[in-house]
Short mmCIF file of C-alpha atoms in Angstrom, two decimals:
data_model
loop_
_atom_site.label_atom_id
_atom_site.label_comp_id
_atom_site.label_asym_id
_atom_site.label_seq_id
_atom_site.Cartn_x
_atom_site.Cartn_y
_atom_site.Cartn_z
CA MET A 1 -248.45 161.26 234.28
CA ALA A 2 -246.06 163.18 231.43
CA LYS A 3 -244.33 159.92 229.95
CA ASN A 4 -247.21 158.65 228.22
CA GLY A 5 -247.98 161.84 226.28
CA ASN A 6 -251.76 162.15 227.47
CA ASN A 7 -251.69 164.59 230.13
CA THR A 8 -254.80 166.66 229.25
CA ARG A 9 -253.18 169.66 231.33
CA ASN A 10 -250.02 169.90 228.67
CA PRO A 11 -250.95 171.68 225.87
CA ALA A 12 -248.06 169.73 223.80
CA ALA A 13 -249.61 166.19 224.77
CA PRO A 14 -251.38 163.94 221.85
CA LEU A 15 -254.52 163.73 224.51
CA PHE A 16 -254.73 167.53 224.59
CA LYS A 17 -254.63 167.94 220.76
CA ARG A 18 -256.63 165.15 219.92
CA LEU A 19 -259.76 166.33 222.13
CA THR A 20 -258.32 169.81 220.95
CA ARG A 21 -259.23 169.29 217.06
CA MET A 22 -262.11 166.89 218.19
CA LEU A 23 -264.44 170.14 218.97
CA SER A 24 -263.17 172.20 216.72
CA GLY A 25 -265.76 171.42 214.70
CA PRO A 26 -269.21 169.27 214.53
CA ILE A 27 -269.51 165.88 215.74
CA VAL A 28 -271.88 164.57 212.96
CA ASN A 29 -271.63 161.84 210.64
CA TYR A 30 -271.61 162.93 207.53
CA ARG A 31 -272.97 161.02 204.00
CA THR A 32 -271.53 161.46 201.27
CA GLN A 33 -273.94 162.83 197.96
CA VAL A 34 -271.41 162.01 195.36
CA ALA A 35 -273.70 163.63 192.86
CA ARG A 36 -274.45 166.71 194.83
CA GLN A 37 -270.28 167.43 194.90
CA GLU A 38 -270.62 166.51 191.20
CA LYS A 39 -272.96 169.70 190.64
CA ARG A 40 -271.16 171.93 192.85
CA ALA A 41 -267.90 171.79 190.71
CA ASP A 42 -270.02 172.09 187.48
CA LEU A 43 -270.99 175.56 189.24
CA ASP A 44 -267.37 176.44 190.19
CA LYS A 45 -265.97 176.50 187.43
CA TYR A 46 -268.12 179.85 186.61
CA ARG A 47 -266.70 181.41 189.88
CA TYR A 48 -263.59 183.17 188.59
CA ARG A 49 -265.39 184.93 185.74
CA PHE A 50 -268.13 187.11 187.96
CA ARG A 51 -266.15 189.58 190.20
CA SER A 52 -269.23 191.63 190.86
CA MET A 53 -271.94 193.14 189.88
CA SER A 54 -269.78 195.82 188.00
CA GLY A 55 -267.80 193.71 187.18
CA GLN A 56 -265.02 194.76 189.51
CA GLU A 57 -263.14 192.81 192.52
CA PHE A 58 -263.96 194.47 195.50
CA LYS A 59 -261.76 194.44 197.98
CA ARG A 60 -261.30 195.95 201.60
CA HIS A 61 -258.44 197.84 201.90
CA ASP A 62 -257.46 197.98 205.50
CA SER A 63 -254.20 196.91 206.72
CA ASN A 64 -254.29 194.48 209.40
CA MET A 65 -254.07 196.55 212.49
CA SER A 66 -256.95 198.14 211.56
CA GLN A 67 -258.84 195.55 211.32
CA ASN A 68 -257.04 193.80 214.16
CA PHE A 69 -258.56 197.19 216.45
CA ASN A 70 -261.79 197.24 214.86
CA LEU A 71 -262.07 193.34 216.11
CA PHE A 72 -260.61 194.26 219.25
CA THR A 73 -262.99 197.80 219.93
CA SER A 74 -266.23 195.56 218.92
CA ALA A 75 -265.21 192.48 221.77
CA ALA A 76 -264.97 195.35 223.81
CA PHE A 77 -268.68 197.15 223.12
CA ARG A 78 -269.65 193.77 223.76
CA ASN A 79 -268.02 192.46 226.74
CA GLN A 80 -269.25 195.91 228.26
CA ASN A 81 -273.03 195.34 227.17
CA ARG A 82 -273.13 192.15 229.05
CA ALA A 83 -271.55 193.25 232.13
CA GLU A 84 -274.22 195.82 232.45
CA ARG A 85 -276.64 193.16 231.58
CA TYR A 86 -274.80 191.02 234.59
CA ILE A 87 -275.79 194.11 236.74
CA ASP A 88 -279.11 194.54 236.01
CA PHE A 89 -279.73 190.61 236.86
CA GLU A 90 -278.29 191.00 239.88
CA GLN A 91 -280.56 193.30 240.58
CA MET A 92 -283.81 192.61 239.34
CA GLU A 93 -283.23 189.07 242.04
CA TYR A 94 -283.96 191.63 244.56
CA MET A 95 -287.59 191.58 244.01
CA PRO A 96 -289.05 188.54 245.33
CA GLU A 97 -291.58 187.64 242.19
CA ILE A 98 -288.11 187.58 240.58
CA ALA A 99 -286.31 185.73 242.86
CA SER A 100 -289.33 183.15 242.86
CA ALA A 101 -289.96 182.86 239.19
CA LEU A 102 -286.24 181.79 238.06
CA ASP A 103 -287.40 179.02 240.89
CA ILE A 104 -289.20 177.96 239.26
CA TYR A 105 -287.90 178.18 235.69
CA ALA A 106 -284.97 175.63 237.67
CA ASP A 107 -287.59 173.56 239.38
CA GLU A 108 -289.67 172.47 236.28
CA MET A 109 -286.26 171.82 234.44
CA THR A 110 -284.77 169.71 236.91
CA THR A 111 -288.35 167.73 237.41
CA SER A 112 -288.04 164.74 239.35
CA ASN A 113 -289.84 162.01 241.10
CA GLU A 114 -289.16 158.56 243.38
CA TYR A 115 -290.61 157.16 239.72
CA ASP A 116 -288.74 158.84 236.84
CA ARG A 117 -284.67 160.51 237.51
CA LEU A 118 -283.48 163.89 237.14
CA LEU A 119 -281.71 162.39 234.30
CA ASN A 120 -282.29 159.59 231.51
CA ILE A 121 -279.09 157.91 229.26
CA ASP A 122 -280.26 155.71 226.63
CA CYS A 123 -277.59 154.18 224.90
CA LEU A 124 -277.42 150.10 223.96
CA ASN A 125 -274.26 149.60 224.73
CA HIS A 126 -274.32 149.34 228.65
CA GLU A 127 -270.73 149.80 229.14
CA ILE A 128 -271.44 153.01 227.95
CA LYS A 129 -274.43 153.78 229.58
CA THR A 130 -272.47 152.68 232.87
CA ILE A 131 -269.54 155.16 232.37
CA LEU A 132 -272.64 157.70 232.06
CA GLU A 133 -274.18 157.12 235.14
CA SER A 134 -271.26 157.41 237.43
CA LEU A 135 -270.45 160.30 235.07
CA PHE A 136 -273.94 162.29 236.09
CA TYR A 137 -274.65 160.90 239.45
CA ASP A 138 -271.43 159.87 240.96
CA VAL A 139 -269.01 162.73 240.08
CA LEU A 140 -271.33 165.61 239.10
CA ASN A 141 -273.79 164.83 241.07
CA VAL A 142 -276.38 166.49 238.68
CA GLU A 143 -279.72 165.61 241.14
CA PHE A 144 -277.89 167.99 243.44
CA ASN A 145 -275.80 170.45 240.67
CA CYS A 146 -278.41 170.16 238.30
CA PHE A 147 -281.16 172.78 239.47
CA GLY A 148 -278.11 175.72 240.87
CA TRP A 149 -276.62 175.18 236.51
CA ALA A 150 -280.29 175.70 235.74
CA ARG A 151 -280.98 178.46 237.38
CA SER A 152 -277.66 180.44 237.07
CA MET A 153 -278.06 180.00 232.74
CA CYS A 154 -281.92 181.22 233.11
CA LYS A 155 -280.71 184.15 235.10
CA TYR A 156 -277.77 185.18 233.17
CA GLY A 157 -278.36 183.85 229.86
CA ASP A 158 -274.93 182.03 230.29
CA PHE A 159 -273.00 180.18 232.27
CA PHE A 160 -269.60 178.31 232.42
CA LEU A 161 -268.28 175.08 233.60
CA TYR A 162 -264.58 174.15 233.76
CA MET A 163 -263.61 170.65 233.38
CA ASP A 164 -261.19 169.31 235.68
CA ILE A 165 -260.26 166.23 233.52
CA ASP A 166 -257.40 163.36 233.95
CA GLU A 167 -256.39 161.13 231.41
CA LYS A 168 -256.71 158.00 233.00
CA THR A 169 -260.63 158.48 234.43
CA GLY A 170 -261.89 161.25 232.22
CA ILE A 171 -264.17 164.06 234.15
CA THR A 172 -262.92 164.35 237.65
CA SER A 173 -264.85 167.63 239.09
CA VAL A 174 -266.46 170.34 237.72
CA ILE A 175 -265.37 174.10 239.04
CA GLY A 176 -268.38 177.17 237.95
CA MET A 177 -266.78 180.60 236.56
CA PRO A 178 -268.15 183.76 237.00
CA ASN A 179 -269.94 184.37 234.63
CA ASN A 180 -268.74 188.37 234.14
CA GLU A 181 -264.85 187.40 233.75
CA VAL A 182 -264.84 184.67 231.17
CA GLU A 183 -265.21 185.59 227.68
CA ARG A 184 -265.98 183.07 224.56
CA LEU A 185 -263.72 183.45 221.67
CA GLU A 186 -265.01 183.01 217.83
CA GLY A 187 -263.16 183.65 214.83
CA GLN A 188 -259.62 184.08 216.01
CA ASP A 189 -258.84 181.18 213.46
CA GLN A 190 -259.33 182.05 209.79
CA THR A 191 -258.39 178.75 208.96
CA ASN A 192 -261.29 176.78 211.04
CA PRO A 193 -263.75 179.08 212.08
CA ASN A 194 -265.84 176.41 214.16
CA TYR A 195 -262.18 177.00 216.44
CA VAL A 196 -263.42 177.95 219.61
CA GLN A 197 -261.73 179.37 222.99
CA TYR A 198 -262.48 180.69 226.50
CA GLN A 199 -261.10 182.96 228.30
CA TRP A 200 -261.08 184.20 231.97
CA ASN A 201 -259.71 187.51 232.31
CA GLY A 202 -259.84 187.56 236.19
CA ALA A 203 -257.42 184.20 236.42
CA GLY A 204 -255.65 185.53 233.49
CA MET A 205 -255.81 182.04 231.49
CA THR A 206 -257.48 180.16 228.25
CA PHE A 207 -259.06 177.21 227.82
CA GLU A 208 -259.80 175.53 225.04
CA ASN A 209 -263.89 174.21 223.64
CA TRP A 210 -263.22 170.69 225.61
CA GLN A 211 -261.77 172.07 228.86
CA VAL A 212 -265.44 174.23 229.30
CA ALA A 213 -268.97 173.46 229.26
CA HIS A 214 -270.83 176.37 227.78
CA PHE A 215 -274.48 176.39 229.33
CA ARG A 216 -276.25 179.31 226.95
CA ILE A 217 -280.01 180.44 225.99
CA LEU A 218 -279.76 180.27 222.13
CA GLY A 219 -282.57 181.97 219.55
CA ASN A 220 -282.05 185.18 219.68
CA ASP A 221 -279.04 186.25 218.23
CA ARG A 222 -278.57 190.09 220.05
CA TYR A 223 -276.19 188.25 222.36
CA ASN A 224 -274.45 185.95 220.33
CA PRO A 225 -271.90 184.23 221.08
CA TYR A 226 -273.99 184.32 224.45
CA GLY A 227 -276.94 183.42 225.58
CA THR A 228 -280.16 185.94 226.10
CA SER A 229 -281.66 185.15 230.00
CA VAL A 230 -285.25 185.03 230.60
CA LEU A 231 -285.16 188.02 232.51
CA ASP A 232 -284.06 189.82 229.30
CA PRO A 233 -287.08 190.95 227.75
CA ALA A 234 -288.42 192.27 231.49
CA ARG A 235 -285.46 195.06 232.20
CA ARG A 236 -286.46 197.94 230.86
CA ILE A 237 -290.29 197.53 233.09
CA TRP A 238 -288.33 196.12 236.13
CA ARG A 239 -286.27 199.60 236.09
CA GLN A 240 -289.87 201.85 235.26
CA LEU A 241 -291.43 199.61 238.13
CA THR A 242 -288.62 199.85 240.43
CA LEU A 243 -288.67 204.12 240.27
CA LEU A 244 -292.70 203.95 240.70
CA GLU A 245 -292.84 201.98 243.33
CA ASP A 246 -290.35 204.58 245.20
CA ALA A 247 -292.00 207.52 244.32
CA MET A 248 -294.75 205.50 245.76
CA MET A 249 -293.17 206.22 249.12
CA ALA A 250 -293.99 209.89 248.75
CA SER A 251 -297.56 208.86 247.07
CA LEU A 252 -300.85 206.56 246.50
CA ASN A 253 -301.39 208.03 243.68
CA ASP A 254 -299.70 205.96 241.18
CA ILE A 255 -300.57 202.57 242.38
CA GLU A 256 -303.04 201.75 239.06
CA ASP A 257 -300.10 202.80 236.90
CA VAL A 258 -297.62 200.23 239.31
CA LYS A 259 -300.30 197.21 239.16
CA TYR A 260 -300.30 198.07 235.37
CA LEU A 261 -295.94 197.52 235.38
CA ARG A 262 -296.32 194.65 237.60
CA ASP A 263 -298.69 192.92 234.53
CA LYS A 264 -296.51 193.51 231.87
CA LEU A 265 -293.41 192.42 233.91
CA PHE A 266 -295.04 189.60 234.33
CA ALA A 267 -296.18 188.52 230.95
CA ALA A 268 -292.60 189.36 229.98
CA ILE A 269 -291.53 186.72 231.89
CA LYS A 270 -293.95 184.03 230.91
CA ILE A 271 -294.41 182.94 234.44
CA PRO A 272 -299.29 183.71 235.40
CA GLN A 273 -299.33 186.32 238.25
CA ALA A 274 -301.46 184.13 240.41
CA TYR A 275 -298.52 180.99 240.11
CA LEU A 276 -296.36 183.84 242.11
CA THR A 277 -298.54 185.97 243.88
CA ASN A 278 -300.94 183.81 246.61
CA LEU A 279 -304.08 186.09 246.13
CA GLU A 280 -306.34 186.15 248.62
CA GLY A 281 -309.65 183.50 248.72
CA ALA A 282 -307.44 181.48 245.79
CA ALA A 283 -307.26 177.50 246.04
CA GLU A 284 -304.28 175.81 246.38
CA ASP A 285 -303.06 173.98 243.34
CA LYS A 286 -301.20 171.34 243.95
CA THR A 287 -300.65 170.77 239.90
CA THR A 288 -297.23 171.74 238.43
CA LEU A 289 -297.38 175.01 236.13
CA ALA A 290 -295.86 172.74 232.77
CA GLN A 291 -299.29 170.96 233.43
CA LYS A 292 -301.28 174.42 233.34
CA ASP A 293 -299.97 176.23 230.44
CA ILE A 294 -298.47 174.19 227.00
CA ARG A 295 -296.55 177.86 226.25
CA PHE A 296 -294.58 177.52 229.34
CA ALA A 297 -293.97 173.93 228.87
CA ARG A 298 -292.19 174.21 225.60
CA THR A 299 -290.51 177.32 226.80
CA ILE A 300 -289.75 174.48 229.57
CA HIS A 301 -288.11 171.74 226.95
CA ARG A 302 -286.93 175.17 224.94
CA LEU A 303 -284.74 175.48 227.58
CA GLN A 304 -283.59 172.18 229.01
CA ARG A 305 -282.59 171.38 225.44
CA SER A 306 -279.93 174.02 226.24
CA LEU A 307 -278.90 172.12 229.46
CA VAL A 308 -278.82 168.64 227.70
CA SER A 309 -276.19 170.15 224.69
CA GLU A 310 -273.66 170.88 227.09
CA LEU A 311 -274.06 168.09 228.91
CA GLU A 312 -273.80 165.79 225.83
CA LYS A 313 -270.60 167.21 225.31
CA MET A 314 -269.43 167.01 228.53
CA ALA A 315 -270.19 162.71 228.21
CA ILE A 316 -268.08 162.87 224.84
CA VAL A 317 -265.24 164.55 226.69
CA HIS A 318 -265.22 161.64 228.96
CA LEU A 319 -265.78 158.89 226.10
CA TYR A 320 -263.08 160.12 224.65
CA THR A 321 -260.47 160.47 227.13
CA LEU A 322 -261.34 157.01 228.35
CA GLY A 323 -260.67 155.82 224.68
CA PHE A 324 -264.14 155.42 223.24
CA ARG A 325 -264.14 156.83 219.52
CA GLY A 326 -265.96 156.73 216.50
CA GLN A 327 -269.61 155.54 216.80
CA ASP A 328 -269.57 155.52 220.64
CA LEU A 329 -269.22 158.48 221.08
CA LEU A 330 -273.29 159.42 218.89
CA GLY A 331 -274.35 156.03 220.57
CA PHE A 332 -276.44 157.49 223.36
CA LYS A 333 -278.61 160.05 223.73
CA ILE A 334 -279.75 162.33 226.90
CA THR A 335 -282.51 163.63 228.40
CA LEU A 336 -284.66 165.46 231.41
CA ASN A 337 -288.15 164.83 232.48
CA ASN A 338 -290.90 166.25 230.67
CA PRO A 339 -292.70 168.21 233.80
CA SER A 340 -296.10 168.37 231.63
CA ARG A 341 -296.04 164.21 232.53
CA LEU A 342 -295.14 164.04 236.67
CA ALA A 343 -296.78 165.92 239.65
#
């Protein structure tokens, strides 16, 4: 295996280096724009004449040790905050309504029936389409595993999968990694701002970007480079509701306050209360929530895009390992079913 120099577990192997280089930047087809380049060159000749508003160049006189210490302390505080959020999300799931909400989110994201498969691959190249269908349905078994991936991503805002890659057959399996033990490392290489690594603190291992699929819910830059859980807006309300419900064990005078907080909790998780609780006298409704509420359908579509982006990354790594290059790595599209049109 090591003789051909394509061992994906050997950092010195050419294939290991090529995969690292490929996923250390955006994979796009660039258009050459000569006119804009010439215009930019004309503007750049003035950049050295003006250093600042006062005419003096401003520099931060910090030593490398001080800068490294600042990076270390900021990362430590960020990870501590992330660990606290994960603990809250674990405790919040003990509330039946929140656990049901996570199930609903994952179920709506991974809807399928006898006519529409869970994951659709659009590709003009029949060979590539067959390879990707085999990867997702036979190797990764998305029909069984995708629900759990989507639920974990919604719960924590992040989900990490280690991809076990063979140089001959591509991705052979995936292994879930504990969210609270994995760090996403960005900005470690000053020459390449797009370089990303993942550090598994519990195992003492560091992985390249192409070895890990990081499912994350973006849109809120407060926790970058990590995602934001769908439960995050309800954290504060959940704490208040928990304290008030505990106080109700001794007093029954706070029922209205509990109802008020529960209504705010349902508003925070964006699922109508009638869909989570069986109200007395309510008729059974067999339609999906995405069919009822267009806002919820848009939320599901946004979450599906977060899921699809990493599935496409896994497909690119798989195709590259099998020897495909160029447009073949981008000539396909992965989609999940729209829950609004499926009963």
